[in-house]
PDB file of C-alpha atoms in Angstrom:
ATOM      1  CA  MET A 181     180.406 168.331  56.420  1.00  0.00           C
ATOM      2  CA  PRO A 182     179.356 167.981  52.814  1.00  0.00           C
ATOM      3  CA  GLY A 183     179.392 171.696  51.947  1.00  0.00           C
ATOM      4  CA  ARG A 184     182.835 172.492  53.333  1.00  0.00           C
ATOM      5  CA  ARG A 185     186.071 172.387  51.425  1.00  0.00           C
ATOM      6  CA  ALA A 186     189.205 170.957  52.912  1.00  0.00           C
ATOM      7  CA  ARG A 187     191.751 173.490  54.137  1.00  0.00           C
ATOM      8  CA  LYS A 188     195.060 173.828  52.438  1.00  0.00           C
ATOM      9  CA  SER A 189     197.825 172.580  54.646  1.00  0.00           C
ATOM     10  CA  ALA A 190     199.308 175.380  56.686  1.00  0.00           C
ATOM     11  CA  GLN A 191     202.829 176.485  55.978  1.00  0.00           C
ATOM     12  CA  PRO A 192     205.164 175.311  58.734  1.00  0.00           C
ATOM     13  CA  SER A 193     206.552 178.157  60.767  1.00  0.00           C
ATOM     14  CA  PRO A 194     210.289 178.688  60.508  1.00  0.00           C
ATOM     15  CA  THR A 195     212.265 177.108  63.302  1.00  0.00           C
ATOM     16  CA  ARG A 196     213.300 179.494  66.037  1.00  0.00           C
ATOM     17  CA  VAL A 197     216.928 179.877  66.824  1.00  0.00           C
ATOM     18  CA  PRO A 198     217.305 179.508  70.584  1.00  0.00           C
ATOM     19  CA  ALA A 199     218.497 182.768  72.064  1.00  0.00           C
ATOM     20  CA  ASP A 200     220.491 183.392  75.188  1.00  0.00           C
ATOM     21  CA  PRO A 201     218.821 182.199  78.393  1.00  0.00           C
ATOM     22  CA  GLU A 202     218.631 185.794  79.608  1.00  0.00           C
ATOM     23  CA  VAL A 203     216.719 186.834  76.497  1.00  0.00           C
ATOM     24  CA  GLU A 204     214.335 183.884  76.754  1.00  0.00           C
ATOM     25  CA  CYS A 205     213.721 184.660  80.423  1.00  0.00           C
ATOM     26  CA  ALA A 206     213.056 188.320  79.645  1.00  0.00           C
ATOM     27  CA  ILE A 207     210.595 187.383  76.899  1.00  0.00           C
ATOM     28  CA  GLN A 208     208.729 185.011  79.203  1.00  0.00           C
ATOM     29  CA  LEU A 209     208.617 187.557  82.024  1.00  0.00           C
ATOM     30  CA  ARG A 210     207.248 190.139  79.592  1.00  0.00           C
ATOM     31  CA  ARG A 211     204.496 187.742  78.479  1.00  0.00           C
ATOM     32  CA  ILE A 212     203.588 186.972  82.095  1.00  0.00           C
ATOM     33  CA  GLY A 213     203.482 190.682  82.908  1.00  0.00           C
ATOM     34  CA  ASP A 214     201.294 191.396  79.888  1.00  0.00           C
ATOM     35  CA  LYS A 215     198.826 188.688  80.933  1.00  0.00           C
ATOM     36  CA  LEU A 216     198.681 189.963  84.504  1.00  0.00           C
ATOM     37  CA  ASN A 217     198.216 193.535  83.301  1.00  0.00           C
ATOM     38  CA  PHE A 218     195.352 192.474  81.036  1.00  0.00           C
ATOM     39  CA  ARG A 219     193.673 190.546  83.851  1.00  0.00           C
ATOM     40  CA  GLN A 220     194.003 193.497  86.214  1.00  0.00           C
ATOM     41  CA  LYS A 221     192.492 195.875  83.652  1.00  0.00           C
ATOM     42  CA  LEU A 222     189.640 193.443  83.076  1.00  0.00           C
ATOM     43  CA  VAL A 223     188.950 193.133  86.810  1.00  0.00           C
ATOM     44  CA  ASN A 224     189.025 196.925  87.180  1.00  0.00           C
ATOM     45  CA  LEU A 225     186.566 197.335  84.310  1.00  0.00           C
ATOM     46  CA  ILE A 226     184.162 194.747  85.697  1.00  0.00           C
ATOM     47  CA  SER A 227     184.297 196.211  89.178  1.00  0.00           C
ATOM     48  CA  LYS A 228     183.726 199.713  87.780  1.00  0.00           C
ATOM     49  CA  LEU A 229     180.683 198.512  85.846  1.00  0.00           C
ATOM     50  CA  LEU A 230     179.243 196.722  88.855  1.00  0.00           C
ATOM     51  CA  ARG A 231     179.996 199.568  91.247  1.00  0.00           C
ATOM     52  CA  SER A 232     178.359 202.259  89.079  1.00  0.00           C
ATOM     53  CA  GLY A 233     174.867 201.035  90.033  1.00  0.00           C
ATOM     54  CA  THR A 234     175.236 201.981  93.691  1.00  0.00           C
TER      55      THR A 234
END
């Protein structure tokens, strides 16, 4: 687009040092649990909003 300026190149993120497999597994399980918890809260909110009309 003519009116836009080019972005400055993003700084590369520092490389992660691989941790123990147990730590990596725990981090991934925590992320999965957080996603499932968020989805469940969202479903509960939607169902509460839809149920309130009856």
